[in-house]
PDB file of C-alpha atoms in Angstrom:
ATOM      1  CA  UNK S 267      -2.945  -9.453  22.563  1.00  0.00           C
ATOM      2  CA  UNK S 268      -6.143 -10.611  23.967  1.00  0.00           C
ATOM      3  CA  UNK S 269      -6.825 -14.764  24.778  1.00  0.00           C
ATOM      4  CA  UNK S 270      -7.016 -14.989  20.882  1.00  0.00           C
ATOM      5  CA  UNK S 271      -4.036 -15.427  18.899  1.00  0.00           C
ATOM      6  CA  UNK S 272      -4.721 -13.507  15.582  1.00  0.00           C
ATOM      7  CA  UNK S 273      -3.053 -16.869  14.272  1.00  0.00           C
ATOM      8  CA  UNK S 274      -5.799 -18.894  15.544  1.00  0.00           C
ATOM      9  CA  UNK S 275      -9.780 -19.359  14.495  1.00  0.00           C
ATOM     10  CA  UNK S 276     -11.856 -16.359  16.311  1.00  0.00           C
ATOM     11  CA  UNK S 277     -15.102 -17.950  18.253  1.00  0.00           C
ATOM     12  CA  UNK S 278     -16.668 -14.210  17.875  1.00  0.00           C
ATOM     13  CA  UNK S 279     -16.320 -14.018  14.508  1.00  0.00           C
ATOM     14  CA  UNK S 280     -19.175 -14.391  12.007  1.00  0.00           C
ATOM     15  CA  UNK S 281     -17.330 -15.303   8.759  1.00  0.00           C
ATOM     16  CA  UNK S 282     -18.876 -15.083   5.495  1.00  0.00           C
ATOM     17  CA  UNK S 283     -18.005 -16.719   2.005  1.00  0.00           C
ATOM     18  CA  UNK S 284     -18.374 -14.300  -0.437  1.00  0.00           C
ATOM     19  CA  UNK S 285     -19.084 -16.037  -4.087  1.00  0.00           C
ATOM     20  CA  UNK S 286     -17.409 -14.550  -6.705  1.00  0.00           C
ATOM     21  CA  UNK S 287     -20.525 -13.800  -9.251  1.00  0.00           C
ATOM     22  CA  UNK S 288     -18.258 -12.480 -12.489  1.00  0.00           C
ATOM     23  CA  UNK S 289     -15.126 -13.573 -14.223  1.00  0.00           C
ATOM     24  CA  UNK S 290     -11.733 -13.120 -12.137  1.00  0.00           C
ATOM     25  CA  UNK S 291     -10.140 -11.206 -15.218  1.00  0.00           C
ATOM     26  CA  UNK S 292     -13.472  -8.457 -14.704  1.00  0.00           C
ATOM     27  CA  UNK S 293     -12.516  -7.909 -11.879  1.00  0.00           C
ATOM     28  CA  UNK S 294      -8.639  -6.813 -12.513  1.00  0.00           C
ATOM     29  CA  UNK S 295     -10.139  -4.733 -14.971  1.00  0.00           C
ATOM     30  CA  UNK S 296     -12.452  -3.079 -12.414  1.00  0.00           C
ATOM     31  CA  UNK S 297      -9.352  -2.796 -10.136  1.00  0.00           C
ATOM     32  CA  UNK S 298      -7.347  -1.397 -12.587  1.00  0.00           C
ATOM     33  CA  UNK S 299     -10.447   1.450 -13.414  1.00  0.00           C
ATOM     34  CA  UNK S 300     -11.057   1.973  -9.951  1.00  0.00           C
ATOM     35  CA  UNK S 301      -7.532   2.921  -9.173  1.00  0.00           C
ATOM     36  CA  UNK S 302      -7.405   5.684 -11.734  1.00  0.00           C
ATOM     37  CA  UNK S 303     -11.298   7.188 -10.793  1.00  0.00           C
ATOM     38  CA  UNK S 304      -9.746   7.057  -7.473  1.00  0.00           C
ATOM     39  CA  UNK S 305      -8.152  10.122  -8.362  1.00  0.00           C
ATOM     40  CA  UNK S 306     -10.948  12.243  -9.914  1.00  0.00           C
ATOM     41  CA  UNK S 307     -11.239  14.575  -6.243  1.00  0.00           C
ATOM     42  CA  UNK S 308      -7.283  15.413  -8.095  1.00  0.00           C
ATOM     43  CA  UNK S 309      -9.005  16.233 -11.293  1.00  0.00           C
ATOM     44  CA  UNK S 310     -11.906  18.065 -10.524  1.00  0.00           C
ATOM     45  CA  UNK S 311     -10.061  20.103  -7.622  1.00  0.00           C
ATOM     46  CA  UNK S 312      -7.576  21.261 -10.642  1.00  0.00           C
ATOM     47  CA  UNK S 313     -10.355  22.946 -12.274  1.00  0.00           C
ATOM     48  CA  UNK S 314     -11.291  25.341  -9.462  1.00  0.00           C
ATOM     49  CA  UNK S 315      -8.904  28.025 -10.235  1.00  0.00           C
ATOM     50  CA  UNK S 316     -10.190  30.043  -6.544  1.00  0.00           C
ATOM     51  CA  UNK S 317      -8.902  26.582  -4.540  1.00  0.00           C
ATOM     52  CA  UNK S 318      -5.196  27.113  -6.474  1.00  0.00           C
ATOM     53  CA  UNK S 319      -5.629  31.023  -5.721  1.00  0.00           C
ATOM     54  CA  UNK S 320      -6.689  29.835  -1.845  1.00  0.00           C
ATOM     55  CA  UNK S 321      -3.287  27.371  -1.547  1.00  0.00           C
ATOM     56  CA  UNK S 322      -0.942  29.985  -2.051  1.00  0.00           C
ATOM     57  CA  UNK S 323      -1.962  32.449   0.797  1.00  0.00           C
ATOM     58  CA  UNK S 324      -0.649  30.466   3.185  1.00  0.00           C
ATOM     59  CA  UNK S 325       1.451  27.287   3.357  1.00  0.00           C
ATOM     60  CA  UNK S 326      -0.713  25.957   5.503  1.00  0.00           C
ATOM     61  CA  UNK S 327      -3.830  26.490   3.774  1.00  0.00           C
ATOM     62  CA  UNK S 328      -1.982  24.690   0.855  1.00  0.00           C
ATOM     63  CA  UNK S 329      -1.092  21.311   3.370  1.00  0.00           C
ATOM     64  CA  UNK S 330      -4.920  21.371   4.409  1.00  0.00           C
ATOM     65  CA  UNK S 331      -6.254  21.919   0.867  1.00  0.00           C
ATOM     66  CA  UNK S 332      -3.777  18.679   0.253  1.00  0.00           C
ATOM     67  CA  UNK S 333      -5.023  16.604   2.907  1.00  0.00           C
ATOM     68  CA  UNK S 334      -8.932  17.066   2.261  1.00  0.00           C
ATOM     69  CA  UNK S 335      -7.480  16.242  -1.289  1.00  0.00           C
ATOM     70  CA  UNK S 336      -5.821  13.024  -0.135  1.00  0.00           C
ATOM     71  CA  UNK S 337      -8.929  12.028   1.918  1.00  0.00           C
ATOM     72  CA  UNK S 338     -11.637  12.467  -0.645  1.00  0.00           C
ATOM     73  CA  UNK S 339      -9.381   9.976  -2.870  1.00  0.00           C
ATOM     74  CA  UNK S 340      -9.924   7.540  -0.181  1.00  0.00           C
ATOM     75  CA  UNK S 341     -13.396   8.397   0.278  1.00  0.00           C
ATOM     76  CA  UNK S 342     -13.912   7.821  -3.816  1.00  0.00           C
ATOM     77  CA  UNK S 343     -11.969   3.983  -3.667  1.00  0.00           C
ATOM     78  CA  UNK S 344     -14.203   3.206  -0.467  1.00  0.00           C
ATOM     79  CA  UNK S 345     -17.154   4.114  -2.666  1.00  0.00           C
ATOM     80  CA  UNK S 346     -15.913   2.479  -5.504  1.00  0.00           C
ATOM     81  CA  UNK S 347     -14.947  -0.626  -3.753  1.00  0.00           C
ATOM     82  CA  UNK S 348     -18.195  -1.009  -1.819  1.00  0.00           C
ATOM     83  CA  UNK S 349     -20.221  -1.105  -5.344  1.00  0.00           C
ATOM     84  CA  UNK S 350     -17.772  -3.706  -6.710  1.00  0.00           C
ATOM     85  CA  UNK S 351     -17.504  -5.961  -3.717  1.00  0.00           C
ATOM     86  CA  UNK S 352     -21.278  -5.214  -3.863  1.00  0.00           C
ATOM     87  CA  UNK S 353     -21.831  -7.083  -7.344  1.00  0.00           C
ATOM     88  CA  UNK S 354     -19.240  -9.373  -7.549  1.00  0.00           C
ATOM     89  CA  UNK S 355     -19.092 -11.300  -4.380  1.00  0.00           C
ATOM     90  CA  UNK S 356     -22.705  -9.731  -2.633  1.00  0.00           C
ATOM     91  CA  UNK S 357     -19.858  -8.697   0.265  1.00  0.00           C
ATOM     92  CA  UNK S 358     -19.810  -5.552   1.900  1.00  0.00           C
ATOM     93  CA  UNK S 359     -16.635  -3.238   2.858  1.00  0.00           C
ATOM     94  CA  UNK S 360     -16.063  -5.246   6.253  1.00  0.00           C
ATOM     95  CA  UNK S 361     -16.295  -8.311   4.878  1.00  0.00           C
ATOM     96  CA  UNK S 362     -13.711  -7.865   2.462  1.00  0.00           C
ATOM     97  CA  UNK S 363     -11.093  -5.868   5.215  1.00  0.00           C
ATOM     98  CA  UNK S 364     -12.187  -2.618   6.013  1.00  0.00           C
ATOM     99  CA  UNK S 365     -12.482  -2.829   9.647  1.00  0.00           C
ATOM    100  CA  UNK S 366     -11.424  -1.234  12.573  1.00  0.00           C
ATOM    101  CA  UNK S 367     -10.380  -3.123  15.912  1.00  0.00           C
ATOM    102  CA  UNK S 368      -7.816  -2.536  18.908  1.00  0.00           C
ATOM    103  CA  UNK S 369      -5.068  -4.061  16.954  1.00  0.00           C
ATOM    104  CA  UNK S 370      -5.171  -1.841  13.873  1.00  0.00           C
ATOM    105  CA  UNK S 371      -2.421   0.681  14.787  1.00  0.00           C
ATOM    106  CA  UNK S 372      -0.583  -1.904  16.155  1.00  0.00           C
ATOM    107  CA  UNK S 373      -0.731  -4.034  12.834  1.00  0.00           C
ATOM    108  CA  UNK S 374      -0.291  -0.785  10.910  1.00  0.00           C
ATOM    109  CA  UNK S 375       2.866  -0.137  12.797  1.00  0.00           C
ATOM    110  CA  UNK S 376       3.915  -3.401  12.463  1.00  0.00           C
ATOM    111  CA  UNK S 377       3.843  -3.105   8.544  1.00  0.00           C
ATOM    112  CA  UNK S 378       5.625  -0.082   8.652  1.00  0.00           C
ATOM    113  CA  UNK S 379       8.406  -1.545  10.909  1.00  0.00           C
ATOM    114  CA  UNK S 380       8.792  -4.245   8.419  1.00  0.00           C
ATOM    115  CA  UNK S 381       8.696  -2.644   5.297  1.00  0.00           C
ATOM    116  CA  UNK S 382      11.122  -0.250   6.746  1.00  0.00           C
ATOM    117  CA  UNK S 383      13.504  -2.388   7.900  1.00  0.00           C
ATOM    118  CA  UNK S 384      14.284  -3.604   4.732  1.00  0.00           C
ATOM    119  CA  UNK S 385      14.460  -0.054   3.304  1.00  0.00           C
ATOM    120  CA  UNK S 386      17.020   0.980   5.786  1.00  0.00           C
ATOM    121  CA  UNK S 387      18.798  -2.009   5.230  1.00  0.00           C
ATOM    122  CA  UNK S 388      19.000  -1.544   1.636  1.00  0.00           C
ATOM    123  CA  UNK S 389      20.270   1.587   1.889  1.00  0.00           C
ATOM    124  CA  UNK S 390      22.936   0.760   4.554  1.00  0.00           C
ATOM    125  CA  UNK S 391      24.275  -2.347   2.074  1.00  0.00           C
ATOM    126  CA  UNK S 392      24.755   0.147  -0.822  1.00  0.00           C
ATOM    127  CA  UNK S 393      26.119   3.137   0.793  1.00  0.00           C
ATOM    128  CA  UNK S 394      28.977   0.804   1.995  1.00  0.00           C
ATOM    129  CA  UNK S 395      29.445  -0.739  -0.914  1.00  0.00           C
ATOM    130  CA  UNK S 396      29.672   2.192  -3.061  1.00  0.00           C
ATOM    131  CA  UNK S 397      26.322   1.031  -4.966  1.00  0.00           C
ATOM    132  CA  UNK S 398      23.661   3.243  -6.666  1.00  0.00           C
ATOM    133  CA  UNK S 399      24.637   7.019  -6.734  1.00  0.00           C
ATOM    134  CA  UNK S 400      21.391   8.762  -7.305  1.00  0.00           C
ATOM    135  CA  UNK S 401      20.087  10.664  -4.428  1.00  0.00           C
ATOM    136  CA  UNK S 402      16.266  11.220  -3.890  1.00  0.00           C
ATOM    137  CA  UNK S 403      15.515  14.719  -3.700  1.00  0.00           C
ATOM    138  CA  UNK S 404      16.036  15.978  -0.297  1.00  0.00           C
ATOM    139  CA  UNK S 405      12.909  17.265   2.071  1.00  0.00           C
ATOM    140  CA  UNK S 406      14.077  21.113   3.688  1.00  0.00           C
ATOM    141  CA  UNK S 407      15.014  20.729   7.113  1.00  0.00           C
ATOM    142  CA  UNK S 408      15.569  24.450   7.777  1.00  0.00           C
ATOM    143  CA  UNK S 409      12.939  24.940  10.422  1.00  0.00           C
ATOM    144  CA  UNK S 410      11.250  22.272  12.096  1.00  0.00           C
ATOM    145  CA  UNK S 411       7.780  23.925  10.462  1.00  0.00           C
ATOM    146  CA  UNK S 412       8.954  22.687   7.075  1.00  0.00           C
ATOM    147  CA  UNK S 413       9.804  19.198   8.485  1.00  0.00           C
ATOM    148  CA  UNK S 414       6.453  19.176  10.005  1.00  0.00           C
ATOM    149  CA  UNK S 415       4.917  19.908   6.790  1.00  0.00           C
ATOM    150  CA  UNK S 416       7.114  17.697   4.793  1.00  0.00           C
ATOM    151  CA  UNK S 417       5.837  14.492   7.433  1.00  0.00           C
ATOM    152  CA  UNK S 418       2.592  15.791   7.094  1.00  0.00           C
ATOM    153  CA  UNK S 419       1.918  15.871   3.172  1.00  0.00           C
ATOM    154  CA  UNK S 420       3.932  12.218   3.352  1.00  0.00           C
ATOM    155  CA  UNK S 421       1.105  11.105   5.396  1.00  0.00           C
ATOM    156  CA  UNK S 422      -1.762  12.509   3.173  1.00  0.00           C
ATOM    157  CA  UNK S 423      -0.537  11.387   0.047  1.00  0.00           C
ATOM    158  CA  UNK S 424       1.668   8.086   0.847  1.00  0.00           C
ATOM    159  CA  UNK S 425      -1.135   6.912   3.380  1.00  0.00           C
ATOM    160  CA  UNK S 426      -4.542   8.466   2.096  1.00  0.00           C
ATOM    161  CA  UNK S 427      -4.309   8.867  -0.835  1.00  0.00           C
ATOM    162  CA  UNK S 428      -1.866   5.799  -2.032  1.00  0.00           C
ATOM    163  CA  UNK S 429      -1.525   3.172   0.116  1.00  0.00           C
ATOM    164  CA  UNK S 430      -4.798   2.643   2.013  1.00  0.00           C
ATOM    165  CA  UNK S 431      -6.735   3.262  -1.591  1.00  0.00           C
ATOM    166  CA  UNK S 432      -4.614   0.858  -3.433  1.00  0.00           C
ATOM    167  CA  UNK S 433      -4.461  -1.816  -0.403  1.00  0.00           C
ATOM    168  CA  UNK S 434      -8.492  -1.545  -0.176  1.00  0.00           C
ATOM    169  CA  UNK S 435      -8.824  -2.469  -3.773  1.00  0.00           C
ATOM    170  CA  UNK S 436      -6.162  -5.300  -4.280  1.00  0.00           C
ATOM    171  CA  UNK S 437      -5.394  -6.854  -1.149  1.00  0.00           C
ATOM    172  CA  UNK S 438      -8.879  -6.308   0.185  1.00  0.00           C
ATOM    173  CA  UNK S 439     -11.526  -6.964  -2.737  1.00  0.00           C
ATOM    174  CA  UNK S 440      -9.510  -8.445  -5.215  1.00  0.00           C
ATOM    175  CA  UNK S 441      -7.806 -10.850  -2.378  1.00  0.00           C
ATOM    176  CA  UNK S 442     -11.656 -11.769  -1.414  1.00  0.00           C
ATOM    177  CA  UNK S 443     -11.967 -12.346  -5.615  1.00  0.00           C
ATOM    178  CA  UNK S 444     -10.465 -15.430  -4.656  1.00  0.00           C
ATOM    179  CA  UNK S 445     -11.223 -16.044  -0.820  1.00  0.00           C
ATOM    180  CA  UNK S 446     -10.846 -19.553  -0.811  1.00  0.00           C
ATOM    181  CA  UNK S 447      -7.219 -19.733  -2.478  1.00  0.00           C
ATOM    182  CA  UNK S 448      -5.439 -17.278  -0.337  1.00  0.00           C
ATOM    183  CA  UNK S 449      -2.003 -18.316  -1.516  1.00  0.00           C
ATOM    184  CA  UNK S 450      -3.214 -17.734  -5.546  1.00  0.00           C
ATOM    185  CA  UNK S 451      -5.393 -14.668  -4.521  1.00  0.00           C
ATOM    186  CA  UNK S 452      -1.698 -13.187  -2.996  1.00  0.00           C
ATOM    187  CA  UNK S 453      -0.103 -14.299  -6.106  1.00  0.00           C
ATOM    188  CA  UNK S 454      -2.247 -12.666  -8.904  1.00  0.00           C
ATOM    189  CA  UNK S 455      -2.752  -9.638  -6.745  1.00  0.00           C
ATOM    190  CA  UNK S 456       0.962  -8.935  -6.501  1.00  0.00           C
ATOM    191  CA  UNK S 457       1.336  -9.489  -9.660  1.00  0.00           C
ATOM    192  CA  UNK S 458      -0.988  -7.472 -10.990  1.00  0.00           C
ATOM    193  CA  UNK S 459      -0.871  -4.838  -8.698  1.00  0.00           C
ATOM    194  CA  UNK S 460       2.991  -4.656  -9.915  1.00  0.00           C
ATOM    195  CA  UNK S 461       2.205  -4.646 -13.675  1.00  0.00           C
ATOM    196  CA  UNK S 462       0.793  -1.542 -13.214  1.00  0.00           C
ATOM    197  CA  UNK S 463       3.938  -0.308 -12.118  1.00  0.00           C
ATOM    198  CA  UNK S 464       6.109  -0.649 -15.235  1.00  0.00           C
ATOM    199  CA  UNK S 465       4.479   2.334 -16.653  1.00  0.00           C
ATOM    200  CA  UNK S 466       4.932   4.515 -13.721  1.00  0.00           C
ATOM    201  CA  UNK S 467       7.805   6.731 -12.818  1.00  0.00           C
ATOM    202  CA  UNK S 468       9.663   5.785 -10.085  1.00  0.00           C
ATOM    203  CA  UNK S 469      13.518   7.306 -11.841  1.00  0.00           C
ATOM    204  CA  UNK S 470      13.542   3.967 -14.432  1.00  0.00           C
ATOM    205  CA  UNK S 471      16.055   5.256 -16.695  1.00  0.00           C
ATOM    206  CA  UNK S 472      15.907   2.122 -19.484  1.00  0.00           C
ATOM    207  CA  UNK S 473      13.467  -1.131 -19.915  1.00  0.00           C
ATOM    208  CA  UNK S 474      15.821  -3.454 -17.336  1.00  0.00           C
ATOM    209  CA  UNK S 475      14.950  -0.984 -14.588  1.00  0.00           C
ATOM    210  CA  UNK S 476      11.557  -0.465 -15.490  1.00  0.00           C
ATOM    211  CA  UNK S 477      11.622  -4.475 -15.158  1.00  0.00           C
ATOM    212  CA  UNK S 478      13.629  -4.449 -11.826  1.00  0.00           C
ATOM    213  CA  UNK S 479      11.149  -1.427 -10.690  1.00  0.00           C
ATOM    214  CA  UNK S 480       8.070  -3.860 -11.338  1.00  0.00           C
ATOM    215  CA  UNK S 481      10.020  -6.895  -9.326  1.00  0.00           C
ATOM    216  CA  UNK S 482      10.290  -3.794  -6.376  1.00  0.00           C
ATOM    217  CA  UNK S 483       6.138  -3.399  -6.286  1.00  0.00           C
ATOM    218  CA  UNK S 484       5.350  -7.298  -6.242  1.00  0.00           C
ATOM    219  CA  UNK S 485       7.970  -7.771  -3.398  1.00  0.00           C
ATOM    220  CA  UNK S 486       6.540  -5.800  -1.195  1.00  0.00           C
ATOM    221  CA  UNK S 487       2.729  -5.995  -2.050  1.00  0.00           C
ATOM    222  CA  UNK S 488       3.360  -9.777  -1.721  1.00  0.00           C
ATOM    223  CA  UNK S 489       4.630  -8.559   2.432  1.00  0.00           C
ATOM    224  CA  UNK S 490       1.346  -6.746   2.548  1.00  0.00           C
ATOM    225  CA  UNK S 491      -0.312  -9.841   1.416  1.00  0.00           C
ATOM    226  CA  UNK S 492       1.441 -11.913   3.543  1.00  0.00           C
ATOM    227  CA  UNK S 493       0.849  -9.982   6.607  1.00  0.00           C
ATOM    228  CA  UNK S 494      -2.504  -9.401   5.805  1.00  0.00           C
ATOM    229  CA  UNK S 495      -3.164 -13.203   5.373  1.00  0.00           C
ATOM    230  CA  UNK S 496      -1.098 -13.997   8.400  1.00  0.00           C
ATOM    231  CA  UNK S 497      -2.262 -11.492  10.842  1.00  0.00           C
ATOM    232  CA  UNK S 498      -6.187 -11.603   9.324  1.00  0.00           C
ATOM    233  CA  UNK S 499      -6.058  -7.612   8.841  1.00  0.00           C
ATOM    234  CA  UNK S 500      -6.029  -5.176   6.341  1.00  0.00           C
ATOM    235  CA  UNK S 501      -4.203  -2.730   8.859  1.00  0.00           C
ATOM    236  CA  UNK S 502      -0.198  -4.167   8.043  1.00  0.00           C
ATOM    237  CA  UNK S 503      -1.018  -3.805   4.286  1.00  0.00           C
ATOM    238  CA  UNK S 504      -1.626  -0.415   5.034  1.00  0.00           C
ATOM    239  CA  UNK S 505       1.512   0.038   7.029  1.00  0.00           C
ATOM    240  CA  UNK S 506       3.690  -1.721   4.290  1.00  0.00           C
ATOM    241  CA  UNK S 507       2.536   0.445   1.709  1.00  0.00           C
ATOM    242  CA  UNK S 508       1.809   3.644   2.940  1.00  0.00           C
ATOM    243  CA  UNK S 509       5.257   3.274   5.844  1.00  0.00           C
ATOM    244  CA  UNK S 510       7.110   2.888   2.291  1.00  0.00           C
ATOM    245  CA  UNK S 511       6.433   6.535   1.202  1.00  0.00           C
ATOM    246  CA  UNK S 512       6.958   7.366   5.290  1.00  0.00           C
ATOM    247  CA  UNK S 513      10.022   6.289   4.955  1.00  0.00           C
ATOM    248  CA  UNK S 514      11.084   7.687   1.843  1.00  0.00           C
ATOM    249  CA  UNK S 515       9.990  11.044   3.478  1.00  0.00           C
ATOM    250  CA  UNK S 516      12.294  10.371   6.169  1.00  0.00           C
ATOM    251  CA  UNK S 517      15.070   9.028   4.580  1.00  0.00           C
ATOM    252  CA  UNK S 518      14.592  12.284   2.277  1.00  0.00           C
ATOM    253  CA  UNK S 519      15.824  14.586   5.899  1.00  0.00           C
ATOM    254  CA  UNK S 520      18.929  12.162   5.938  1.00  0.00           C
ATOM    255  CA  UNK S 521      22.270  11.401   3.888  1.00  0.00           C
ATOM    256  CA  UNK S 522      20.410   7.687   3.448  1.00  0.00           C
ATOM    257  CA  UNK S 523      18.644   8.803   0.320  1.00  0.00           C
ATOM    258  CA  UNK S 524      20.309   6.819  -2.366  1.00  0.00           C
ATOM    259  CA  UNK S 525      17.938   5.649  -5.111  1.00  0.00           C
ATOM    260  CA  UNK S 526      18.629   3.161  -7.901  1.00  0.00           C
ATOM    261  CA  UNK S 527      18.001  -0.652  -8.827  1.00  0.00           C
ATOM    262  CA  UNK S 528      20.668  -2.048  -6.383  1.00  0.00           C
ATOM    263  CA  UNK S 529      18.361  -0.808  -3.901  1.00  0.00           C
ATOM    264  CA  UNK S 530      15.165  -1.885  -5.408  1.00  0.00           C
ATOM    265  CA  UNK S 531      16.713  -5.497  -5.772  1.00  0.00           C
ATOM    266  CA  UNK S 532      18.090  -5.558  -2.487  1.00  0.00           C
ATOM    267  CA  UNK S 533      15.048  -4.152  -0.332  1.00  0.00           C
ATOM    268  CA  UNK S 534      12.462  -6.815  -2.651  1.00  0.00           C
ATOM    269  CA  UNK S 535      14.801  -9.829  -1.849  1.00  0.00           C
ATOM    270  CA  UNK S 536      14.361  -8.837   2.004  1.00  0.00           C
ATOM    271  CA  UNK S 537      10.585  -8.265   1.855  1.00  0.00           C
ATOM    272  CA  UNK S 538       9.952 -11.649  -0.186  1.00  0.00           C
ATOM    273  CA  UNK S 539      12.118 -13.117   2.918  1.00  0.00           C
ATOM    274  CA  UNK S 540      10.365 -11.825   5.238  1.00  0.00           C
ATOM    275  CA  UNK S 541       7.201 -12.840   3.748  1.00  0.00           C
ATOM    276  CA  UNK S 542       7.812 -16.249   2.810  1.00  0.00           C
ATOM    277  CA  UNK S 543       8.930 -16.167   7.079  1.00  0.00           C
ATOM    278  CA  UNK S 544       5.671 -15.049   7.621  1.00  0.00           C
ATOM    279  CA  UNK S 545       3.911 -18.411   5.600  1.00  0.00           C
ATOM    280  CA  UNK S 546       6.054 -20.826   7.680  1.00  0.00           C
ATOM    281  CA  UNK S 547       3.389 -22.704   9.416  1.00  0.00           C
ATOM    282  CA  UNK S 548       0.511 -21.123   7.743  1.00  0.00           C
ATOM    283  CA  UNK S 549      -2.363 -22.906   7.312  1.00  0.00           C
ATOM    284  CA  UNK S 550      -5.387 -20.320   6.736  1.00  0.00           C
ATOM    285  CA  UNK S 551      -7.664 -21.577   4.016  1.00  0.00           C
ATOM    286  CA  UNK S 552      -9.404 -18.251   3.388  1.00  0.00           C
ATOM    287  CA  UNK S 553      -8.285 -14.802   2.942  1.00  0.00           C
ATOM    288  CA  UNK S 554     -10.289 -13.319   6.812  1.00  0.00           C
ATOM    289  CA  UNK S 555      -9.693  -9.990   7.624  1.00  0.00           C
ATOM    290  CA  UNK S 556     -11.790 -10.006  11.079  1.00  0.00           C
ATOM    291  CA  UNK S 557      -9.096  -7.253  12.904  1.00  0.00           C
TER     292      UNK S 557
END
């Protein structure tokens, strides 16, 4: 920590007010369009039959094929993004989180820490308890080449290709959508953000866990909000979301794999604690990602 607190108002910063120039419900459209042309590297790389043909000589021709995958759908949102922070609030990447600085690991870390905590914790509370008896399926541990790769594709496509994408566009630009009502801008982000999720499959069985499975992704994009507002950096949004599917990965090598909606509930009680923890004496009046 330099003689700044990342709590307090940085003298070296130059921050800007971005004015939002269209209609807030445009831009959860756009967010909700962006997300899925993230994903068009995925689409056009299925069509080169050669690429397919190239993966399957070698295992790790396949995990490098995966990451350049997983990086070019980053590359796509940070295109994306910059065009719609471009028109609807005249901001540019930086300005709306996409930063680097000597903290970011740290606040990545941080996230990941955080988010994981709660995981573990969930799992821990239903394993004694005899709760949820699904198991996730479980990573091969045989040689420590197919844990590496296991770790390594976790990365790529919990990290690149889902959480800093998805963080970028709704706790970054859409936050900014509404720079000067950070508490709001966390709301509707979260909440939209999670919406999205009650179509996805996540092993919902029925409607109430499709319900409880949408209560799972608000918790714990309201923590990246939270941090992200509290700590003025994009970097702990990243950790939350992307140290989620790092920990699933990991908890995938262990007998602490149970999935199921006792865990869901229990791990999104913990992260909206620890978030509403993180708003005790907050007073930021913007959303500022300067780290």
């Amino acid at each position: 920590m330099n003689k700044h607190s990342q709590n307090a108002p940085d003298p070296h910063a130059t921050v800007s007010t971005p004015i939002l120039k269209i209609p807030y419900f445009i831009c959860v459209v756009l967010g909700v369009l962006i997300m899925f042309l993230n994903y068009a590297p995925l689409i056009i790389l299925n069509f080169m039959p050669f690429l397919k043909t190239l993966a399957k000589s070698h295992v790790f021709v396949e995990v490098l094929i995966g990451m350049i995958t997983f990086a070019l759908v980053l590359v796509t949102c940070l295109f994306l993004t910059k065009i719609a922070s471009k028109h609807s609030l005249n901001a540019s990447l930086e300005e709306i989180g996409w930063t680097f600085s000597k903290y970011s690991i740290r606040n990545f870390c941080l996230g990941w820490l955080l988010v994981s905590l709660a995981m573990i914790l969930a799992q821990a509370f239903a394993k004694t308890f005899h709760f949820d008896n699904r198991l996730m399926e479980a990573a091969d541990t045989s040689t420590p080449t197919l844990v590496a790769i296991t770790l390594i594709s976790a990365f790529g496509k919990g990290v690149l290709m889902q959480g800093m994408p998805e963080e970028i566009i709704w706790r970054g630009w859409m936050m900014n959508c509404l720079k000067n009502r950070p508490i709001k801008s966390l709301i509707l982000s979260s909440l939209f953000f999670a919406l999205l999720h009650f179509l996805s499959s996540g092993g919902q069985e029925n409607f109430i866990e499709r319900v409880i499975y949408v209560f799972d992704a608000a918790a714990f994009a309201f923590l990246a909000g939270a941090l992200a507002l509290r700590l003025k950096s994009l970097w702990p949004a990243f950790g939350v979301h992307g140290g989620l599917h790092l920990t699933n990965a990991l908890l995938s090598m262990t007998p602490f794999r149970i999935d199921g909606p006792i865990i869901w509930i229990t791990q999104s009680i913990l992260w909206i604690i620890i978030g509403l923890t993180l708003f005790k004496n907050f007073k930021g009046k913007t959303v500022n990602y300067i780290y």
